[in-house]
């Protein structure tokens, strides 16, 4: 969707930064740039979606002197869009809606904004600029650390580092953390002096003639209010209503054609059933072969009465977009999660003005961020003892970098000293692992669409967050609450379509679930052993097969970079660093994927 640069420095310095930001943030040929100049600041905005909805707005009313701009997207009800259309003058409807809220109730009204966004309100009569960050941290801002009043903010850490002369001032602990865990700890970046800005806050910049000062206040806290008397079905009903409302806000006919990314799992079918039928709604699925996942997606679309557009991936779907994907994402999310960039042109051909995915349902609603263990026979999940490793594997190196990373992780997670953890403890662990959302392991799948595609994510909706804060961890295990919600959302035929992850219908009993899971695991093992190929039974490719045969990925890995080689040896140890990618594929393929992502990023920094 968008990126931004906000610069409060002197006009000459701002002009140079503006030109550089416009160049660096032009990731695609259709990127639109808007530069808003004021005496005290310059705001650069880039977008790839419709300006009539998302563009800035300047109130022409006499004496108001108000400028409103938006990075990302907010979600509104139809009545709010209608009210926004009554605001005078040209400009984006979403920014008109923000202006209307500000006029009626002041800055506190913006506490209720909904979505993945950063909103800017310049009230010239009050000599102030307000910057509102979203509560989930899906759309993040970055600034320079170590100063009381940072004067430059941007949505992309690499762009900010380039503008501030920090491009080579690397934080090697962050690089080691990515190689060990597939993620970084907020607010750290790959740069020593670049930090993420806190989500859920209103930052107010007082625009004095000779200086700019910043104040801030948090408007959103993750205050869990679990009702011990609530049943799963009670919460499932609340969640179903919230989920449907969240999707409805993002699929209003006035917003244009909508695409729903569809797999054979549960998350995307929940989106599609919540969206309902409409001429402006269609589903799309990415596939290598018409496997069981493809058949499940087809059956889900038929059950929901929605057209399905199949998009076949070519062999180098991931390799051909790897370098651009790393540049867009900043190299802090494994590049094999770059699922949508290769389909960008096809989705544009479909005329989609928005596309929805079920991202983060696993984190918020199905306990992905918890430590769990499954019964050997029943396959039923239970909470386990706390460990630092949870979703992706934790790879520990025998180098000094190990201790620096572990010190960072244990500072964030002191929980082992409190075993056994209470239900409240687990919710806090989940919160720290999940938020800000733009820092989780698979962020390439989310941040890349957020910057260059019309991505409109429902899970960040305020209504869903309200139910999330009420939900105990135990209801998330085995997808129990989510499945109950799905039976309330969708037609019976939808629940009869097997979940491609388990092979069982949504409402199957646990013995049936266990049997299907064992059968599915055996089929996958036989397929990979007897006839290994690119396609799997699921939605993801066979990465081992792909990297053994991909000329593009082999070229990216073998491209000489003495800086990267020296850095990798210092971080992971010479014994663990190999120049032949095939050395990793059987022993530690995940480490290779992390190394390749970081190497591409280093190639771009040292070229």
Coordinates of C-alpha atoms in Angstrom, one line a residue:
X1 CA 0.0 0.0 0.0
X2 CA 2.4 2.7 1.2
X3 CA 5.5 4.1 2.8
X4 CA 6.4 7.5 4.2
X5 CA 9.2 9.8 5.3
X6 CA 8.6 12.6 7.9
X7 CA 11.4 15.1 8.2
X8 CA 11.6 18.1 10.6
X9 CA 15.1 19.3 9.7
X10 CA 16.1 22.5 7.9
X11 CA 14.7 23.0 4.4
X12 CA 17.9 22.3 2.4
X13 CA 18.6 19.0 4.3
X14 CA 14.9 18.0 3.9
X15 CA 15.1 18.6 0.1
X16 CA 18.0 16.2 -0.3
X17 CA 16.4 13.6 1.9
X18 CA 13.1 14.0 0.0
X19 CA 14.8 13.2 -3.3
X20 CA 16.6 10.2 -1.9
X21 CA 13.4 8.8 -0.2
X22 CA 11.4 9.2 -3.4
X23 CA 14.0 7.1 -5.2
X24 CA 14.5 4.5 -2.5
X25 CA 10.8 4.0 -1.9
X26 CA 9.9 3.5 -5.5
X27 CA 9.8 -0.3 -5.4
X28 CA 7.4 -0.7 -8.3
X29 CA 6.8 1.2 -11.6
X30 CA 3.3 2.2 -10.5
X31 CA 4.3 3.8 -7.2
X32 CA 2.7 7.2 -6.7
X33 CA 4.5 9.8 -4.7
X34 CA 3.0 12.8 -2.9
X35 CA 5.3 15.4 -1.2
X36 CA 3.6 17.7 1.4
X37 CA 5.8 20.7 2.2
X38 CA 5.2 22.9 5.3
X39 CA 7.5 25.4 7.0
X40 CA 8.4 23.1 9.8
X41 CA 8.4 19.7 8.0
X42 CA 8.3 17.7 4.8
X43 CA 6.1 14.6 4.6
X44 CA 6.7 12.2 1.7
X45 CA 4.0 9.6 1.0
X46 CA 4.2 6.7 -1.6
X47 CA 1.2 4.6 -2.4
X48 CA 0.1 2.0 -5.0
X49 CA -3.7 2.2 -4.3
X50 CA -6.5 4.5 -5.1
X51 CA -5.9 8.2 -4.0
X52 CA -9.6 8.9 -4.0
X53 CA -9.8 6.7 -0.9
X54 CA -6.4 6.9 0.7
X55 CA -4.8 10.2 -0.5
X56 CA -4.2 13.2 1.8
X57 CA -6.8 15.9 2.5
X58 CA -6.5 19.6 3.2
X59 CA -9.6 21.2 4.7
X60 CA -10.5 24.3 2.6
X61 CA -12.8 25.7 5.3
X62 CA -11.9 29.2 6.4
X63 CA -9.8 29.2 9.6
X64 CA -9.4 25.5 9.9
X65 CA -5.9 25.1 8.3
X66 CA -5.9 21.3 8.7
X67 CA -3.9 18.8 6.8
X68 CA -4.6 15.0 7.2
X69 CA -2.5 12.3 5.6
X70 CA -2.4 8.5 5.9
X71 CA 0.1 5.7 5.5
X72 CA -1.4 2.2 5.4
X73 CA -5.2 1.8 5.7
X74 CA -7.9 2.4 8.2
X75 CA -11.2 0.4 8.3
X76 CA -14.5 2.2 8.4
X77 CA -18.2 1.3 8.5
X78 CA -20.3 2.4 5.6
X79 CA -21.9 5.2 7.6
X80 CA -18.4 6.6 8.3
X81 CA -17.6 6.6 4.6
X82 CA -20.9 8.3 3.9
X83 CA -20.2 11.0 6.5
X84 CA -16.7 11.6 5.2
X85 CA -18.1 12.3 1.7
X86 CA -19.8 15.4 3.1
X87 CA -16.5 17.1 4.0
X88 CA -15.8 20.0 1.6
X89 CA -13.0 20.0 -1.0
X90 CA -11.0 17.3 -2.8
X91 CA -9.0 14.6 -1.0
X92 CA -9.0 11.0 0.1
X93 CA -12.2 9.8 1.8
X94 CA -10.3 8.1 4.6
X95 CA -8.4 11.3 5.5
X96 CA -11.7 13.2 5.3
X97 CA -13.1 10.7 7.9
X98 CA -10.1 11.4 10.1
X99 CA -10.5 15.1 9.7
X100 CA -14.2 14.9 10.6
X101 CA -13.3 13.0 13.8
X102 CA -10.7 15.5 14.7
X103 CA -13.0 18.5 14.2
X104 CA -15.8 16.9 16.2
X105 CA -13.9 15.5 19.2
X106 CA -10.2 16.6 18.9
X107 CA -7.1 14.4 19.0
X108 CA -8.6 11.9 21.5
X109 CA -11.1 10.8 18.8
X110 CA -8.2 9.3 16.9
X111 CA -7.8 6.7 19.6
X112 CA -10.6 4.8 17.9
X113 CA -8.9 4.5 14.5
X114 CA -9.0 1.0 13.2
X115 CA -6.6 -0.9 11.0
X116 CA -2.9 -1.0 10.0
X117 CA -1.9 2.6 9.6
X118 CA 0.0 5.7 10.7
X119 CA -2.2 8.8 10.6
X120 CA -0.8 12.4 10.4
X121 CA -2.9 15.5 11.4
X122 CA -1.3 18.9 11.0
X123 CA -3.3 21.5 12.9
X124 CA -1.7 24.7 11.8
X125 CA -3.8 26.9 14.1
X126 CA -2.4 24.9 17.1
X127 CA 1.1 24.8 15.6
X128 CA 1.1 21.0 16.0
X129 CA 1.5 17.8 14.0
X130 CA 0.1 14.7 15.5
X131 CA 1.3 11.2 14.4
X132 CA -0.9 8.3 15.5
X133 CA 0.5 4.7 15.4
X134 CA -1.8 1.7 15.1
X135 CA -2.4 -0.4 18.2
X136 CA -1.1 -3.7 16.8
X137 CA 2.2 -2.5 15.3
X138 CA 1.4 -3.9 11.9
X139 CA 2.3 -0.6 10.2
X140 CA 5.5 0.6 12.0
X141 CA 7.5 3.8 12.0
X142 CA 11.2 4.0 12.8
X143 CA 13.4 6.9 14.1
X144 CA 17.0 7.6 15.2
X145 CA 17.7 6.3 18.8
X146 CA 19.7 8.2 21.3
X147 CA 18.1 11.6 21.0
X148 CA 15.2 13.1 23.0
X149 CA 13.5 14.6 20.0
X150 CA 14.2 12.6 16.8
X151 CA 13.7 14.8 13.8
X152 CA 13.3 12.2 11.1
X153 CA 10.8 9.3 10.9
X154 CA 10.2 6.7 8.1
X155 CA 8.3 3.5 7.5
X156 CA 11.4 1.6 6.2
X157 CA 14.5 1.2 8.4
X158 CA 16.9 0.9 5.4
X159 CA 15.6 4.1 3.9
X160 CA 15.9 6.0 7.2
X161 CA 19.4 4.6 7.7
X162 CA 20.5 5.8 4.3
X163 CA 19.1 9.3 4.8
X164 CA 20.8 9.6 8.2
X165 CA 24.2 8.2 7.2
X166 CA 23.7 5.1 9.3
X167 CA 23.8 2.5 6.4
X168 CA 27.0 0.8 7.5
X169 CA 26.5 1.2 11.3
X170 CA 25.2 -2.3 11.7
X171 CA 23.9 -4.1 14.8
X172 CA 25.5 -7.5 14.5
X173 CA 23.6 -8.8 17.5
X174 CA 20.4 -8.2 15.5
X175 CA 21.8 -10.1 12.6
X176 CA 22.8 -13.0 14.8
X177 CA 19.3 -12.9 16.4
X178 CA 17.8 -13.2 12.9
X179 CA 20.0 -16.2 12.0
X180 CA 19.2 -17.9 15.3
X181 CA 15.4 -17.2 15.5
X182 CA 14.1 -15.9 12.1
X183 CA 13.1 -12.6 13.7
X184 CA 14.3 -9.6 15.7
X185 CA 13.3 -8.3 19.1
X186 CA 11.4 -5.0 19.0
X187 CA 12.5 -2.2 18.7
X188 CA 15.9 -3.4 17.3
X189 CA 16.8 -3.2 13.7
X190 CA 19.9 -4.2 11.7
X191 CA 21.3 -0.7 12.6
X192 CA 22.6 0.3 16.0
X193 CA 20.9 3.7 16.0
X194 CA 17.6 3.0 14.2
X195 CA 14.7 1.8 16.4
X196 CA 11.1 1.0 15.9
X197 CA 8.5 3.6 17.2
X198 CA 6.1 2.3 19.9
X199 CA 2.7 1.3 18.5
X200 CA -0.6 2.4 20.1
X201 CA 0.6 5.9 20.7
X202 CA -0.2 9.5 19.8
X203 CA 3.0 11.6 19.2
X204 CA 2.5 15.3 19.2
X205 CA 5.1 17.6 17.7
X206 CA 5.0 21.2 18.8
X207 CA 6.1 23.3 15.8
X208 CA 7.8 26.3 17.3
X209 CA 9.6 28.8 15.0
X210 CA 13.0 27.7 16.1
X211 CA 12.6 24.2 17.3
X212 CA 10.4 21.0 17.3
X213 CA 9.6 19.2 20.5
X214 CA 7.9 15.9 20.8
X215 CA 5.4 14.6 23.4
X216 CA 3.7 11.2 23.4
X217 CA 1.0 9.3 25.2
X218 CA -0.1 5.7 24.9
X219 CA -3.7 5.3 24.0
X220 CA -3.8 1.5 23.8
X221 CA -2.6 -1.2 26.3
X222 CA -3.0 -4.9 26.1
X223 CA -5.1 -5.1 29.2
X224 CA -6.3 -8.7 29.3
X225 CA -9.7 -9.1 30.9
X226 CA -10.4 -12.8 30.8
X227 CA -13.8 -13.8 32.1
X228 CA -13.3 -17.1 33.8
X229 CA -17.0 -17.9 33.6
X230 CA -17.2 -17.4 29.8
X231 CA -17.6 -20.6 27.8
X232 CA -15.9 -21.4 24.5
X233 CA -19.3 -21.1 22.7
X234 CA -20.0 -17.7 24.2
X235 CA -16.6 -16.4 23.0
X236 CA -17.0 -18.1 19.7
X237 CA -20.2 -16.2 19.1
X238 CA -18.5 -12.9 20.0
X239 CA -15.6 -13.8 17.8
X240 CA -17.8 -14.7 14.9
X241 CA -19.6 -11.4 15.1
X242 CA -16.3 -9.5 15.4
X243 CA -14.7 -11.4 12.5
X244 CA -17.7 -10.9 10.3
X245 CA -17.8 -7.1 11.0
X246 CA -14.0 -6.8 10.4
X247 CA -14.3 -8.5 7.0
X248 CA -17.4 -6.5 6.1
X249 CA -15.6 -3.2 6.7
X250 CA -12.9 -4.3 4.3
X251 CA -15.2 -5.7 1.6
X252 CA -17.7 -2.9 1.1
X253 CA -18.8 -2.7 -2.5
X254 CA -17.8 1.0 -2.7
X255 CA -14.2 0.0 -2.2
X256 CA -14.1 -1.9 -5.4
X257 CA -13.2 -5.5 -6.4
X258 CA -11.8 -7.6 -3.5
X259 CA -9.7 -10.7 -3.7
X260 CA -9.4 -13.2 -0.8
X261 CA -6.2 -15.3 -0.7
X262 CA -7.6 -18.9 -0.4
X263 CA -5.9 -22.1 0.8
X264 CA -7.4 -25.3 2.0
X265 CA -6.8 -24.4 5.6
X266 CA -9.2 -22.7 8.1
X267 CA -8.1 -19.1 8.2
X268 CA -8.8 -18.1 4.6
X269 CA -12.2 -20.0 4.5
X270 CA -13.2 -18.0 7.6
X271 CA -12.5 -14.8 5.6
X272 CA -14.4 -16.0 2.6
X273 CA -17.5 -17.2 4.6
X274 CA -17.5 -13.9 6.5
X275 CA -17.3 -11.9 3.3
X276 CA -20.4 -13.6 1.9
X277 CA -21.3 -13.6 -1.8
X278 CA -21.0 -10.5 -4.0
X279 CA -20.2 -9.7 -7.6
X280 CA -17.1 -7.7 -6.4
X281 CA -15.7 -10.6 -4.3
X282 CA -13.5 -13.4 -5.7
X283 CA -11.0 -15.8 -4.3
X284 CA -7.5 -16.7 -5.7
X285 CA -5.2 -19.5 -4.8
X286 CA -1.5 -20.0 -5.6
X287 CA -0.4 -23.5 -6.5
X288 CA 2.3 -25.6 -8.1
X289 CA 0.2 -28.6 -8.9
X290 CA -3.5 -29.4 -8.5
X291 CA -2.9 -31.3 -5.3
X292 CA -5.1 -31.9 -2.2
X293 CA -4.6 -28.3 -1.1
X294 CA -5.8 -27.0 -4.5
X295 CA -8.8 -29.3 -4.4
X296 CA -9.7 -28.2 -0.9
X297 CA -9.5 -24.5 -1.9
X298 CA -11.7 -25.2 -4.9
X299 CA -14.3 -26.9 -2.7
X300 CA -14.2 -24.0 -0.2
X301 CA -14.9 -21.5 -3.0
X302 CA -17.8 -23.6 -4.3
X303 CA -19.3 -23.9 -0.8
X304 CA -19.1 -20.1 -0.4
X305 CA -20.5 -19.5 -3.9
X306 CA -17.4 -17.4 -5.0
X307 CA -15.3 -17.6 -8.1
X308 CA -11.8 -19.0 -7.7
X309 CA -8.9 -17.7 -9.7
X310 CA -6.0 -20.2 -9.8
X311 CA -2.6 -18.7 -10.1
X312 CA 0.1 -21.2 -11.0
X313 CA 3.6 -20.5 -9.8
X314 CA 6.5 -21.1 -12.2
X315 CA 9.6 -22.9 -11.0
X316 CA 11.5 -19.7 -10.1
X317 CA 8.5 -17.9 -8.6
X318 CA 10.4 -17.3 -5.4
X319 CA 13.9 -16.9 -6.9
X320 CA 12.9 -14.3 -9.4
X321 CA 11.4 -12.0 -6.7
X322 CA 14.0 -12.7 -4.0
X323 CA 16.1 -9.6 -4.4
X324 CA 13.2 -7.2 -4.7
X325 CA 11.5 -8.9 -1.8
X326 CA 14.5 -8.4 0.4
X327 CA 14.7 -4.8 -0.6
X328 CA 11.0 -4.2 0.2
X329 CA 11.0 -6.1 3.5
X330 CA 14.4 -5.0 4.8
X331 CA 15.7 -8.5 5.0
X332 CA 14.3 -9.3 8.4
X333 CA 11.8 -11.9 7.3
X334 CA 12.8 -15.2 5.6
X335 CA 12.5 -14.7 1.9
X336 CA 10.7 -18.0 1.3
X337 CA 7.6 -16.3 3.0
X338 CA 7.5 -13.9 0.0
X339 CA 4.3 -15.5 -1.3
X340 CA 2.6 -12.7 -3.1
X341 CA 5.1 -10.5 -4.9
X342 CA 5.4 -13.0 -7.8
X343 CA 1.6 -12.8 -8.3
X344 CA 1.5 -9.0 -8.1
X345 CA 1.0 -8.4 -11.8
X346 CA -1.6 -11.1 -12.1
X347 CA -3.6 -9.6 -9.2
X348 CA -3.4 -6.2 -10.9
X349 CA -4.8 -7.7 -14.1
X350 CA -7.8 -8.9 -12.0
X351 CA -8.5 -5.2 -11.1
X352 CA -8.4 -5.9 -7.4
X353 CA -8.6 -2.8 -5.2
X354 CA -8.1 -4.8 -2.0
X355 CA -7.0 -8.2 -1.1
X356 CA -7.5 -10.0 2.2
X357 CA -5.5 -12.8 3.8
X358 CA -6.0 -14.7 7.0
X359 CA -2.6 -13.7 8.4
X360 CA -2.0 -13.8 12.1
X361 CA -5.1 -15.9 12.9
X362 CA -2.7 -18.6 14.1
X363 CA -1.0 -16.2 16.5
X364 CA -4.0 -14.5 18.0
X365 CA -6.6 -17.2 17.9
X366 CA -5.0 -20.6 17.7
X367 CA -2.0 -20.4 20.1
X368 CA 0.9 -20.4 17.7
X369 CA 2.9 -18.3 20.1
X370 CA 2.5 -20.7 23.0
X371 CA 4.7 -23.6 24.0
X372 CA 2.7 -26.7 23.5
X373 CA 3.1 -30.4 23.4
X374 CA 0.9 -33.0 21.5
X375 CA -0.2 -36.4 22.8
X376 CA 1.6 -39.1 20.9
X377 CA -1.6 -41.0 20.0
X378 CA -4.3 -38.4 20.5
X379 CA -2.4 -35.5 18.8
X380 CA -4.2 -33.2 21.3
X381 CA -2.3 -30.1 22.3
X382 CA -1.5 -29.1 25.9
X383 CA 0.4 -26.3 27.3
X384 CA 4.1 -27.2 28.0
X385 CA 6.9 -25.7 30.0
X386 CA 8.1 -22.4 28.7
X387 CA 11.0 -22.5 26.3
X388 CA 12.6 -19.7 24.2
X389 CA 12.0 -21.8 21.1
X390 CA 8.3 -22.0 20.0
X391 CA 7.4 -21.7 16.3
X392 CA 10.6 -21.6 14.3
X393 CA 13.6 -23.5 15.6
X394 CA 16.1 -21.8 17.8
X395 CA 19.6 -22.3 16.4
X396 CA 22.4 -21.6 18.9
X397 CA 25.9 -20.9 17.7
X398 CA 29.1 -21.5 19.6
X399 CA 30.3 -18.0 19.2
X400 CA 30.2 -14.8 21.3
X401 CA 27.1 -13.7 19.4
X402 CA 25.2 -16.5 21.2
X403 CA 25.5 -14.8 24.6
X404 CA 24.5 -11.4 23.2
X405 CA 21.3 -12.8 21.6
X406 CA 20.4 -14.9 24.7
X407 CA 20.8 -11.9 26.9
X408 CA 18.4 -10.0 24.7
X409 CA 15.8 -12.8 24.7
X410 CA 16.0 -13.6 28.4
X411 CA 15.6 -9.9 29.2
X412 CA 12.3 -10.0 27.3
X413 CA 11.3 -13.4 28.6
X414 CA 12.1 -13.9 32.3
X415 CA 9.3 -16.5 32.5
X416 CA 11.4 -19.6 33.2
X417 CA 11.9 -18.4 36.7
X418 CA 8.1 -18.5 37.3
X419 CA 7.3 -22.1 36.3
X420 CA 4.7 -23.3 36.1
X421 CA 3.2 -20.4 34.2
X422 CA -0.4 -19.2 35.0
X423 CA -3.0 -18.5 32.4
X424 CA -2.2 -14.8 32.6
X425 CA 1.5 -15.5 32.3
X426 CA 0.9 -17.4 29.0
X427 CA -1.1 -14.5 27.6
X428 CA 1.8 -12.1 28.3
X429 CA 4.2 -14.5 26.7
X430 CA 1.9 -14.7 23.6
X431 CA 1.6 -10.9 23.5
X432 CA 5.4 -10.4 23.6
X433 CA 5.9 -13.0 20.8
X434 CA 3.1 -11.6 18.7
X435 CA 3.2 -7.8 18.9
X436 CA 4.2 -5.7 17.2
X437 CA 2.9 -7.8 14.4
X438 CA 5.5 -6.5 11.9
X439 CA 8.2 -8.2 13.9
X440 CA 7.1 -11.8 13.7
X441 CA 8.9 -14.6 11.8
X442 CA 6.9 -14.6 8.6
X443 CA 6.8 -10.8 8.2
X444 CA 7.9 -11.0 4.5
X445 CA 4.5 -12.5 3.8
X446 CA 2.8 -9.4 5.3
X447 CA 5.2 -6.4 5.1
X448 CA 5.8 -6.8 1.3
X449 CA 2.1 -6.7 0.4
X450 CA 1.6 -3.8 2.9
X451 CA 4.2 -1.7 1.0
X452 CA 3.4 -2.6 -2.6
X453 CA 0.0 -4.1 -2.8
X454 CA -3.6 -3.2 -1.7
X455 CA -3.4 -5.5 1.3
X456 CA -6.2 -5.1 3.8
X457 CA -5.7 -7.3 6.9
X458 CA -8.8 -8.1 9.0
X459 CA -7.1 -9.6 12.1
X460 CA -6.0 -6.1 13.3
X461 CA -9.6 -5.0 13.6
X462 CA -10.4 -3.4 16.9
X463 CA -13.5 -5.7 17.4
X464 CA -11.3 -8.8 17.0
X465 CA -8.7 -7.4 19.4
X466 CA -11.5 -6.8 22.0
X467 CA -12.4 -10.5 21.9
X468 CA -8.7 -11.5 21.9
X469 CA -8.2 -9.7 25.2
X470 CA -11.0 -11.8 26.7
X471 CA -9.8 -15.2 25.5
X472 CA -7.9 -17.5 27.8
X473 CA -4.9 -19.4 26.3
X474 CA -6.5 -22.8 26.8
X475 CA -9.4 -22.1 24.4
X476 CA -6.9 -21.5 21.6
X477 CA -5.3 -25.0 21.8
X478 CA -6.2 -27.4 19.0
X479 CA -7.9 -24.5 17.2
X480 CA -10.9 -25.2 19.4
X481 CA -12.3 -21.7 19.6
X482 CA -11.5 -20.9 16.0
X483 CA -13.3 -24.0 14.7
X484 CA -16.4 -23.2 16.8
X485 CA -16.4 -19.7 15.3
X486 CA -16.1 -21.2 11.8
X487 CA -19.2 -23.4 12.3
X488 CA -21.1 -20.3 13.2
X489 CA -19.8 -18.3 10.3
X490 CA -20.0 -20.7 7.4
X491 CA -22.5 -22.9 5.7
X492 CA -22.5 -26.6 6.7
X493 CA -20.9 -27.5 3.4
X494 CA -17.9 -25.3 4.2
X495 CA -17.2 -27.2 7.4
X496 CA -17.4 -30.6 5.6
X497 CA -14.5 -29.6 3.4
X498 CA -11.4 -31.2 4.9
X499 CA -8.8 -29.0 6.5
X500 CA -5.8 -29.4 4.2
X501 CA -3.5 -29.3 7.3
X502 CA -5.1 -32.2 9.0
X503 CA -7.2 -33.9 6.3
X504 CA -10.2 -33.9 8.5
X505 CA -13.5 -31.9 8.4
X506 CA -13.7 -28.9 10.6
X507 CA -16.0 -30.4 13.2
X508 CA -14.4 -33.9 13.3
X509 CA -14.0 -35.6 16.7
X510 CA -10.5 -35.8 18.1
X511 CA -10.1 -39.5 17.3
X512 CA -11.0 -38.8 13.7
X513 CA -8.7 -35.8 13.6
X514 CA -5.8 -37.9 15.0
X515 CA -6.3 -40.6 12.3
X516 CA -6.4 -38.1 9.5
X517 CA -3.3 -36.4 10.8
X518 CA -1.4 -39.7 10.9
X519 CA -2.5 -40.6 7.4
X520 CA -1.6 -37.2 6.0
X521 CA 1.9 -37.4 7.6
X522 CA 2.5 -40.8 6.1
X523 CA 1.4 -39.7 2.7
X524 CA 3.8 -36.7 2.8
X525 CA 6.6 -38.9 4.0
X526 CA 6.1 -41.4 1.2
X527 CA 5.7 -38.7 -1.4
X528 CA 9.0 -36.9 -0.4
X529 CA 10.9 -40.2 -0.2
X530 CA 9.7 -42.0 -3.3
X531 CA 9.1 -39.1 -5.7
X532 CA 10.5 -35.8 -4.4
X533 CA 9.4 -32.9 -6.5
X534 CA 8.6 -29.2 -6.3
X535 CA 4.9 -29.6 -5.3
X536 CA 3.8 -30.9 -2.0
X537 CA 0.4 -31.8 -0.7
X538 CA 0.1 -28.4 0.9
X539 CA 0.4 -24.8 -0.2
X540 CA 4.2 -24.4 0.2
X541 CA 6.7 -25.8 -2.2
X542 CA 9.3 -28.5 -1.3
X543 CA 12.1 -26.2 -0.4
X544 CA 14.8 -28.9 -0.4
X545 CA 13.9 -29.9 -3.9
X546 CA 13.7 -26.3 -5.0
X547 CA 17.1 -25.2 -3.7
X548 CA 18.8 -28.3 -5.1
X549 CA 17.6 -27.3 -8.6
X550 CA 17.2 -23.5 -8.6
X551 CA 19.8 -21.8 -10.7
X552 CA 18.6 -18.4 -9.5
X553 CA 19.0 -19.2 -5.8
X554 CA 22.3 -20.9 -6.4
X555 CA 23.5 -17.8 -8.2
X556 CA 22.3 -15.5 -5.4
X557 CA 24.1 -17.7 -2.7
X558 CA 27.3 -18.1 -4.7
X559 CA 27.7 -14.5 -5.7
X560 CA 30.9 -13.3 -4.0
X561 CA 30.6 -11.1 -1.0
X562 CA 33.7 -11.0 1.2
X563 CA 31.9 -8.8 3.8
X564 CA 29.1 -11.3 4.2
X565 CA 31.4 -14.3 4.4
X566 CA 33.5 -12.7 7.1
X567 CA 30.4 -11.6 9.0
X568 CA 28.8 -15.1 8.8
X569 CA 32.0 -16.8 10.1
X570 CA 32.1 -14.4 13.1
X571 CA 28.5 -14.9 13.9
X572 CA 27.9 -18.6 13.4
X573 CA 31.5 -20.1 13.4
X574 CA 33.5 -21.3 10.4
X575 CA 32.4 -24.9 11.0
X576 CA 28.8 -23.9 10.4
X577 CA 29.3 -21.7 7.3
X578 CA 29.4 -23.4 3.9
X579 CA 29.6 -21.9 0.5
X580 CA 27.8 -24.9 -1.1
X581 CA 24.1 -24.4 -0.4
X582 CA 23.5 -28.2 -0.7
X583 CA 25.5 -28.7 2.5
X584 CA 22.6 -27.2 4.5
X585 CA 19.6 -28.9 2.8
X586 CA 19.7 -32.1 4.8
X587 CA 21.3 -30.8 8.0
X588 CA 19.8 -27.4 8.7
X589 CA 17.7 -26.0 5.8
X590 CA 16.2 -23.3 7.9
X591 CA 19.6 -21.9 8.8
X592 CA 20.4 -21.7 5.1
X593 CA 17.1 -19.8 4.4
X594 CA 18.0 -17.3 7.0
X595 CA 21.6 -17.0 5.8
X596 CA 20.5 -16.5 2.2
X597 CA 18.0 -13.8 3.2
X598 CA 20.6 -11.9 5.1
X599 CA 23.2 -12.4 2.4
X600 CA 21.0 -10.8 -0.2
X601 CA 20.4 -7.9 2.1
X602 CA 24.2 -7.6 2.6
X603 CA 24.7 -7.7 -1.1
X604 CA 22.5 -4.7 -1.5
X605 CA 24.2 -2.8 1.3
X606 CA 27.8 -3.5 0.0
X607 CA 27.3 -3.2 -3.7

